[in-house]
Amino acid sequence: AAALLTTTRRGSDSRAEMAVHYESFKDESQFPAMQALIGKDLSEPYSVYTYRYFIHSWPRLCLLAKDEQDTIIGAIVCKLAPHKSGPLRGYIAMLAVDAAHRKKGIATELVCRAIEEMKAQNADEVVLEAEEQNTSAIALYEKLGFVRDKRLFRYYLSGTSAYRLKLFLKGIPPPAVAAAEIAAAAAAA
């Protein structure tokens, strides 16, 4: 059962208010609009199988933001699974907000809701990749406590590099590990 939660957001234009409804992915009727929104903004082409892998395996971690007309204006697609080194790792695979609705806190709200659901499912950490030149996305995640874990050279099909960002949910790593991660991220920058 998808929870329908409503908030009213005030964007950068303080005169403009709009109700935004957030819900978990419910069914296939939402899929085409979600795929179109994400496909418009992300540089990587994702196959229908990739989307379905996430939305059918972790529907509570695939969240949608809808406007007053019930139009999907934002989406986040995530998963939660044990990582090879042991921790239960959340992964943010895709995040997109329609260009007309950016700078209204929708992306932040989607990320925070996804993280809260991951915490409720006992996640140890959350990771994602962001294009190196996508400074807005990197700033959003760093504002939420993510740190640059490593630089991924020519990570995307387009040849652009990325940063792997990580959020520790259950304390921080031992100082030696944290120092090495910070030094590696600084050297890669």
mmCIF file of N, CA, C and O in Angstrom, residues 40-116:
data_model
loop_
_atom_site.group_PDB
_atom_site.id
_atom_site.type_symbol
_atom_site.label_atom_id
_atom_site.label_comp_id
_atom_site.label_asym_id
_atom_site.label_seq_id
_atom_site.Cartn_x
_atom_site.Cartn_y
_atom_site.Cartn_z
ATOM 1 N N LYS A 40 14.238 12.068 -19.766
ATOM 2 C CA LYS A 40 14.504 13.429 -20.243
ATOM 3 C C LYS A 40 15.758 14.024 -19.627
ATOM 4 O O LYS A 40 16.451 14.797 -20.261
ATOM 5 N N ASP A 41 16.010 13.686 -18.376
ATOM 6 C CA ASP A 41 17.035 14.401 -17.616
ATOM 7 C C ASP A 41 18.334 13.660 -17.372
ATOM 8 O O ASP A 41 19.364 14.282 -17.165
ATOM 9 N N LEU A 42 18.301 12.346 -17.349
ATOM 10 C CA LEU A 42 19.529 11.623 -17.044
ATOM 11 C C LEU A 42 20.311 11.323 -18.313
ATOM 12 O O LEU A 42 19.738 11.055 -19.369
ATOM 13 N N SER A 43 21.614 11.360 -18.191
ATOM 14 C CA SER A 43 22.470 11.191 -19.365
ATOM 15 C C SER A 43 22.570 9.738 -19.820
ATOM 16 O O SER A 43 22.919 9.472 -20.955
ATOM 17 N N GLU A 44 22.288 8.806 -18.929
ATOM 18 C CA GLU A 44 22.392 7.388 -19.273
ATOM 19 C C GLU A 44 21.046 6.861 -19.753
ATOM 20 O O GLU A 44 20.034 7.096 -19.102
ATOM 21 N N PRO A 45 21.028 6.131 -20.840
ATOM 22 C CA PRO A 45 19.768 5.500 -21.251
ATOM 23 C C PRO A 45 19.557 4.221 -20.443
ATOM 24 O O PRO A 45 20.443 3.378 -20.358
ATOM 25 N N TYR A 46 18.416 4.129 -19.791
ATOM 26 C CA TYR A 46 18.106 2.935 -19.017
ATOM 27 C C TYR A 46 17.069 2.107 -19.755
ATOM 28 O O TYR A 46 16.096 2.644 -20.275
ATOM 29 N N SER A 47 17.274 0.806 -19.792
ATOM 30 C CA SER A 47 16.320 -0.070 -20.456
ATOM 31 C C SER A 47 15.093 -0.252 -19.567
ATOM 32 O O SER A 47 15.135 -0.025 -18.351
ATOM 33 N N VAL A 48 14.017 -0.682 -20.172
ATOM 34 C CA VAL A 48 12.788 -0.949 -19.435
ATOM 35 C C VAL A 48 13.042 -1.996 -18.352
ATOM 36 O O VAL A 48 12.452 -1.953 -17.273
ATOM 37 N N TYR A 49 13.962 -2.903 -18.597
ATOM 38 C CA TYR A 49 14.272 -3.953 -17.628
ATOM 39 C C TYR A 49 14.952 -3.387 -16.389
ATOM 40 O O TYR A 49 14.719 -3.879 -15.282
ATOM 41 N N THR A 50 15.776 -2.372 -16.578
ATOM 42 C CA THR A 50 16.429 -1.733 -15.431
ATOM 43 C C THR A 50 15.391 -1.086 -14.541
ATOM 44 O O THR A 50 15.395 -1.257 -13.313
ATOM 45 N N TYR A 51 14.482 -0.311 -15.134
ATOM 46 C CA TYR A 51 13.419 0.313 -14.345
ATOM 47 C C TYR A 51 12.610 -0.743 -13.593
ATOM 48 O O TYR A 51 12.347 -0.618 -12.408
ATOM 49 N N ARG A 52 12.203 -1.771 -14.314
ATOM 50 C CA ARG A 52 11.341 -2.781 -13.703
ATOM 51 C C ARG A 52 12.062 -3.556 -12.596
ATOM 52 O O ARG A 52 11.437 -3.963 -11.611
ATOM 53 N N TYR A 53 13.352 -3.755 -12.751
ATOM 54 C CA TYR A 53 14.142 -4.409 -11.698
ATOM 55 C C TYR A 53 13.974 -3.646 -10.383
ATOM 56 O O TYR A 53 13.714 -4.235 -9.330
ATOM 57 N N PHE A 54 14.108 -2.333 -10.446
ATOM 58 C CA PHE A 54 14.000 -1.508 -9.243
ATOM 59 C C PHE A 54 12.560 -1.411 -8.745
ATOM 60 O O PHE A 54 12.293 -1.642 -7.563
ATOM 61 N N ILE A 55 11.636 -1.044 -9.627
ATOM 62 C CA ILE A 55 10.278 -0.750 -9.151
ATOM 63 C C ILE A 55 9.531 -1.986 -8.668
ATOM 64 O O ILE A 55 8.686 -1.884 -7.787
ATOM 65 N N HIS A 56 9.854 -3.139 -9.200
ATOM 66 C CA HIS A 56 9.167 -4.342 -8.743
ATOM 67 C C HIS A 56 9.873 -4.981 -7.539
ATOM 68 O O HIS A 56 9.223 -5.632 -6.722
ATOM 69 N N SER A 57 11.168 -4.787 -7.416
ATOM 70 C CA SER A 57 11.903 -5.346 -6.276
ATOM 71 C C SER A 57 11.826 -4.463 -5.036
ATOM 72 O O SER A 57 11.801 -4.975 -3.917
ATOM 73 N N TRP A 58 11.800 -3.153 -5.229
ATOM 74 C CA TRP A 58 11.799 -2.202 -4.099
ATOM 75 C C TRP A 58 10.777 -1.092 -4.327
ATOM 76 O O TRP A 58 11.135 0.095 -4.361
ATOM 77 N N PRO A 59 9.497 -1.409 -4.449
ATOM 78 C CA PRO A 59 8.502 -0.361 -4.744
ATOM 79 C C PRO A 59 8.427 0.713 -3.663
ATOM 80 O O PRO A 59 8.136 1.875 -3.981
ATOM 81 N N ARG A 60 8.713 0.381 -2.414
ATOM 82 C CA ARG A 60 8.676 1.388 -1.339
ATOM 83 C C ARG A 60 9.859 2.343 -1.423
ATOM 84 O O ARG A 60 9.853 3.389 -0.767
ATOM 85 N N LEU A 61 10.870 2.006 -2.219
ATOM 86 C CA LEU A 61 12.037 2.880 -2.402
ATOM 87 C C LEU A 61 12.004 3.582 -3.751
ATOM 88 O O LEU A 61 12.989 4.200 -4.148
ATOM 89 N N CYS A 62 10.909 3.463 -4.450
ATOM 90 C CA CYS A 62 10.696 4.184 -5.709
ATOM 91 C C CYS A 62 9.544 5.139 -5.457
ATOM 92 O O CYS A 62 8.385 4.726 -5.358
ATOM 93 N N LEU A 63 9.886 6.416 -5.310
ATOM 94 C CA LEU A 63 8.911 7.416 -4.884
ATOM 95 C C LEU A 63 8.618 8.403 -5.998
ATOM 96 O O LEU A 63 9.503 8.752 -6.790
ATOM 97 N N LEU A 64 7.386 8.871 -6.009
ATOM 98 C CA LEU A 64 6.946 9.828 -7.012
ATOM 99 C C LEU A 64 6.448 11.092 -6.330
ATOM 100 O O LEU A 64 5.851 11.026 -5.253
ATOM 101 N N ALA A 65 6.672 12.220 -6.977
ATOM 102 C CA ALA A 65 6.103 13.495 -6.549
ATOM 103 C C ALA A 65 5.098 13.886 -7.616
ATOM 104 O O ALA A 65 5.403 13.840 -8.813
ATOM 105 N N LYS A 66 3.892 14.262 -7.179
ATOM 106 C CA LYS A 66 2.831 14.619 -8.115
ATOM 107 C C LYS A 66 2.286 15.998 -7.780
ATOM 108 O O LYS A 66 2.221 16.384 -6.612
ATOM 109 N N ASP A 67 1.865 16.713 -8.820
ATOM 110 C CA ASP A 67 1.260 18.027 -8.612
ATOM 111 C C ASP A 67 -0.243 17.892 -8.375
ATOM 112 O O ASP A 67 -0.770 16.775 -8.272
ATOM 113 N N GLU A 68 -0.937 19.041 -8.326
ATOM 114 C CA GLU A 68 -2.376 19.047 -8.047
ATOM 115 C C GLU A 68 -3.195 18.306 -9.105
ATOM 116 O O GLU A 68 -4.285 17.836 -8.842
ATOM 117 N N GLN A 69 -2.673 18.210 -10.323
ATOM 118 C CA GLN A 69 -3.374 17.501 -11.403
ATOM 119 C C GLN A 69 -2.998 16.020 -11.453
ATOM 120 O O GLN A 69 -3.342 15.332 -12.403
ATOM 121 N N ASP A 70 -2.272 15.538 -10.460
ATOM 122 C CA ASP A 70 -1.836 14.143 -10.370
ATOM 123 C C ASP A 70 -0.795 13.800 -11.435
ATOM 124 O O ASP A 70 -0.620 12.642 -11.792
ATOM 125 N N THR A 71 -0.098 14.812 -11.942
ATOM 126 C CA THR A 71 0.978 14.610 -12.912
ATOM 127 C C THR A 71 2.274 14.342 -12.168
ATOM 128 O O THR A 71 2.598 15.041 -11.200
ATOM 129 N N ILE A 72 3.015 13.348 -12.618
ATOM 130 C CA ILE A 72 4.299 13.039 -11.997
ATOM 131 C C ILE A 72 5.298 14.131 -12.374
ATOM 132 O O ILE A 72 5.570 14.354 -13.550
ATOM 133 N N ILE A 73 5.813 14.825 -11.350
ATOM 134 C CA ILE A 73 6.761 15.918 -11.571
ATOM 135 C C ILE A 73 8.132 15.611 -10.980
ATOM 136 O O ILE A 73 9.074 16.377 -11.163
ATOM 137 N N GLY A 74 8.250 14.501 -10.285
ATOM 138 C CA GLY A 74 9.527 14.096 -9.718
ATOM 139 C C GLY A 74 9.512 12.609 -9.413
ATOM 140 O O GLY A 74 8.448 12.031 -9.173
ATOM 141 N N ALA A 75 10.694 12.008 -9.452
ATOM 142 C CA ALA A 75 10.800 10.581 -9.159
ATOM 143 C C ALA A 75 12.182 10.258 -8.637
ATOM 144 O O ALA A 75 13.174 10.861 -9.048
ATOM 145 N N ILE A 76 12.225 9.304 -7.717
ATOM 146 C CA ILE A 76 13.487 8.758 -7.243
ATOM 147 C C ILE A 76 13.346 7.239 -7.263
ATOM 148 O O ILE A 76 12.300 6.703 -6.894
ATOM 149 N N VAL A 77 14.386 6.570 -7.737
ATOM 150 C CA VAL A 77 14.381 5.117 -7.877
ATOM 151 C C VAL A 77 15.585 4.581 -7.111
ATOM 152 O O VAL A 77 16.719 4.965 -7.392
ATOM 153 N N CYS A 78 15.316 3.707 -6.143
ATOM 154 C CA CYS A 78 16.373 3.228 -5.242
ATOM 155 C C CYS A 78 16.250 1.733 -5.000
ATOM 156 O O CYS A 78 15.257 1.109 -5.372
ATOM 157 N N LYS A 79 17.273 1.206 -4.342
ATOM 158 C CA LYS A 79 17.226 -0.182 -3.886
ATOM 159 C C LYS A 79 17.943 -0.285 -2.549
ATOM 160 O O LYS A 79 18.626 0.648 -2.117
ATOM 161 N N LEU A 80 17.807 -1.438 -1.915
ATOM 162 C CA LEU A 80 18.468 -1.704 -0.648
ATOM 163 C C LEU A 80 18.844 -3.172 -0.623
ATOM 164 O O LEU A 80 17.983 -4.046 -0.757
ATOM 165 N N ALA A 81 20.141 -3.447 -0.503
ATOM 166 C CA ALA A 81 20.620 -4.832 -0.521
ATOM 167 C C ALA A 81 21.967 -4.893 0.201
ATOM 168 O O ALA A 81 22.687 -3.895 0.286
ATOM 169 N N PRO A 82 22.335 -6.080 0.698
ATOM 170 C CA PRO A 82 23.659 -6.212 1.317
ATOM 171 C C PRO A 82 24.759 -5.952 0.284
ATOM 172 O O PRO A 82 24.663 -6.395 -0.855
ATOM 173 N N HIS A 83 25.773 -5.214 0.708
ATOM 174 C CA HIS A 83 26.925 -4.961 -0.147
ATOM 175 C C HIS A 83 27.966 -6.045 0.122
ATOM 176 O O HIS A 83 27.990 -6.642 1.194
ATOM 177 N N LYS A 84 28.849 -6.246 -0.825
ATOM 178 C CA LYS A 84 29.833 -7.332 -0.688
ATOM 179 C C LYS A 84 30.671 -7.241 0.577
ATOM 180 O O LYS A 84 31.089 -8.241 1.116
ATOM 181 N N SER A 85 30.910 -6.031 1.062
ATOM 182 C CA SER A 85 31.722 -5.889 2.266
ATOM 183 C C SER A 85 30.912 -6.040 3.551
ATOM 184 O O SER A 85 31.460 -5.916 4.632
ATOM 185 N N GLY A 86 29.607 -6.285 3.420
ATOM 186 C CA GLY A 86 28.817 -6.566 4.602
ATOM 187 C C GLY A 86 27.694 -5.606 4.933
ATOM 188 O O GLY A 86 26.649 -6.042 5.376
ATOM 189 N N PRO A 87 27.865 -4.291 4.764
ATOM 190 C CA PRO A 87 26.788 -3.399 5.214
ATOM 191 C C PRO A 87 25.548 -3.509 4.328
ATOM 192 O O PRO A 87 25.633 -3.862 3.152
ATOM 193 N N LEU A 88 24.417 -3.198 4.933
ATOM 194 C CA LEU A 88 23.175 -3.112 4.170
ATOM 195 C C LEU A 88 23.192 -1.754 3.487
ATOM 196 O O LEU A 88 23.146 -0.718 4.149
ATOM 197 N N ARG A 89 23.289 -1.760 2.173
ATOM 198 C CA ARG A 89 23.550 -0.541 1.415
ATOM 199 C C ARG A 89 22.334 -0.117 0.599
ATOM 200 O O ARG A 89 21.819 -0.862 -0.207
ATOM 201 N N GLY A 90 21.932 1.114 0.836
ATOM 202 C CA GLY A 90 20.928 1.739 -0.013
ATOM 203 C C GLY A 90 21.619 2.323 -1.227
ATOM 204 O O GLY A 90 22.784 2.732 -1.151
ATOM 205 N N TYR A 91 20.925 2.340 -2.330
ATOM 206 C CA TYR A 91 21.499 2.874 -3.564
ATOM 207 C C TYR A 91 20.467 3.742 -4.259
ATOM 208 O O TYR A 91 19.350 3.285 -4.524
ATOM 209 N N ILE A 92 20.820 4.983 -4.533
ATOM 210 C CA ILE A 92 19.958 5.882 -5.294
ATOM 211 C C ILE A 92 20.389 5.772 -6.751
ATOM 212 O O ILE A 92 21.474 6.212 -7.119
ATOM 213 N N ALA A 93 19.548 5.150 -7.547
ATOM 214 C CA ALA A 93 19.887 4.897 -8.946
ATOM 215 C C ALA A 93 19.495 6.056 -9.852
ATOM 216 O O ALA A 93 20.226 6.378 -10.800
ATOM 217 N N MET A 94 18.354 6.672 -9.592
ATOM 218 C CA MET A 94 17.848 7.721 -10.473
ATOM 219 C C MET A 94 17.085 8.745 -9.648
ATOM 220 O O MET A 94 16.345 8.382 -8.733
ATOM 221 N N LEU A 95 17.258 10.007 -10.004
ATOM 222 C CA LEU A 95 16.508 11.110 -9.399
ATOM 223 C C LEU A 95 16.268 12.135 -10.488
ATOM 224 O O LEU A 95 17.210 12.544 -11.167
ATOM 225 N N ALA A 96 15.017 12.527 -10.661
ATOM 226 C CA ALA A 96 14.692 13.543 -11.661
ATOM 227 C C ALA A 96 13.499 14.352 -11.192
ATOM 228 O O ALA A 96 12.575 13.829 -10.580
ATOM 229 N N VAL A 97 13.547 15.653 -11.488
ATOM 230 C CA VAL A 97 12.427 16.557 -11.242
ATOM 231 C C VAL A 97 12.214 17.343 -12.522
ATOM 232 O O VAL A 97 13.172 17.822 -13.144
ATOM 233 N N ASP A 98 10.960 17.457 -12.927
ATOM 234 C CA ASP A 98 10.616 18.214 -14.124
ATOM 235 C C ASP A 98 11.198 19.624 -14.025
ATOM 236 O O ASP A 98 11.142 20.258 -12.968
ATOM 237 N N ALA A 99 11.760 20.113 -15.130
ATOM 238 C CA ALA A 99 12.455 21.408 -15.145
ATOM 239 C C ALA A 99 11.569 22.545 -14.627
ATOM 240 O O ALA A 99 12.063 23.452 -13.957
ATOM 241 N N ALA A 100 10.285 22.509 -14.889
ATOM 242 C CA ALA A 100 9.384 23.576 -14.451
ATOM 243 C C ALA A 100 9.158 23.572 -12.940
ATOM 244 O O ALA A 100 8.616 24.534 -12.395
ATOM 245 N N HIS A 101 9.572 22.506 -12.262
ATOM 246 C CA HIS A 101 9.314 22.383 -10.828
ATOM 247 C C HIS A 101 10.592 22.299 -9.998
ATOM 248 O O HIS A 101 10.541 21.929 -8.822
ATOM 249 N N ARG A 102 11.708 22.649 -10.586
ATOM 250 C CA ARG A 102 12.967 22.615 -9.845
ATOM 251 C C ARG A 102 13.089 23.831 -8.930
ATOM 252 O O ARG A 102 12.386 24.812 -9.084
ATOM 253 N N LYS A 103 13.992 23.744 -7.992
ATOM 254 C CA LYS A 103 14.265 24.799 -7.010
ATOM 255 C C LYS A 103 13.076 25.025 -6.083
ATOM 256 O O LYS A 103 12.880 26.121 -5.561
ATOM 257 N N LYS A 104 12.285 23.971 -5.883
ATOM 258 C CA LYS A 104 11.132 24.043 -4.979
ATOM 259 C C LYS A 104 11.261 23.037 -3.840
ATOM 260 O O LYS A 104 10.308 22.816 -3.105
ATOM 261 N N GLY A 105 12.410 22.386 -3.739
ATOM 262 C CA GLY A 105 12.638 21.438 -2.655
ATOM 263 C C GLY A 105 12.129 20.033 -2.937
ATOM 264 O O GLY A 105 12.177 19.172 -2.060
ATOM 265 N N ILE A 106 11.664 19.771 -4.145
ATOM 266 C CA ILE A 106 11.095 18.462 -4.465
ATOM 267 C C ILE A 106 12.174 17.383 -4.477
ATOM 268 O O ILE A 106 11.981 16.296 -3.906
ATOM 269 N N ALA A 107 13.308 17.651 -5.096
ATOM 270 C CA ALA A 107 14.397 16.661 -5.121
ATOM 271 C C ALA A 107 14.875 16.360 -3.701
ATOM 272 O O ALA A 107 15.063 15.189 -3.333
ATOM 273 N N THR A 108 15.046 17.391 -2.903
ATOM 274 C CA THR A 108 15.477 17.196 -1.513
ATOM 275 C C THR A 108 14.465 16.341 -0.758
ATOM 276 O O THR A 108 14.837 15.412 -0.036
ATOM 277 N N GLU A 109 13.192 16.640 -0.945
ATOM 278 C CA GLU A 109 12.144 15.880 -0.257
ATOM 279 C C GLU A 109 12.139 14.415 -0.702
ATOM 280 O O GLU A 109 12.014 13.508 0.128
ATOM 281 N N LEU A 110 12.289 14.173 -1.996
ATOM 282 C CA LEU A 110 12.332 12.789 -2.491
ATOM 283 C C LEU A 110 13.517 12.032 -1.893
ATOM 284 O O LEU A 110 13.377 10.889 -1.444
ATOM 285 N N VAL A 111 14.686 12.660 -1.885
ATOM 286 C CA VAL A 111 15.877 12.012 -1.332
ATOM 287 C C VAL A 111 15.688 11.746 0.166
ATOM 288 O O VAL A 111 15.973 10.640 0.641
ATOM 289 N N CYS A 112 15.196 12.728 0.893
ATOM 290 C CA CYS A 112 15.004 12.542 2.339
ATOM 291 C C CYS A 112 14.002 11.439 2.640
ATOM 292 O O CYS A 112 14.219 10.628 3.545
ATOM 293 N N ARG A 113 12.928 11.376 1.872
ATOM 294 C CA ARG A 113 11.930 10.320 2.095
ATOM 295 C C ARG A 113 12.519 8.942 1.770
ATOM 296 O O ARG A 113 12.248 7.975 2.483
ATOM 297 N N ALA A 114 13.305 8.869 0.712
ATOM 298 C CA ALA A 114 13.938 7.591 0.369
ATOM 299 C C ALA A 114 14.912 7.167 1.468
ATOM 300 O O ALA A 114 14.932 5.993 1.876
ATOM 301 N N ILE A 115 15.702 8.101 1.962
ATOM 302 C CA ILE A 115 16.651 7.789 3.037
ATOM 303 C C ILE A 115 15.909 7.348 4.290
ATOM 304 O O ILE A 115 16.317 6.384 4.954
ATOM 305 N N GLU A 116 14.824 8.018 4.633
ATOM 306 C CA GLU A 116 14.058 7.633 5.820
ATOM 307 C C GLU A 116 13.505 6.213 5.680
ATOM 308 O O GLU A 116 13.525 5.443 6.641
#
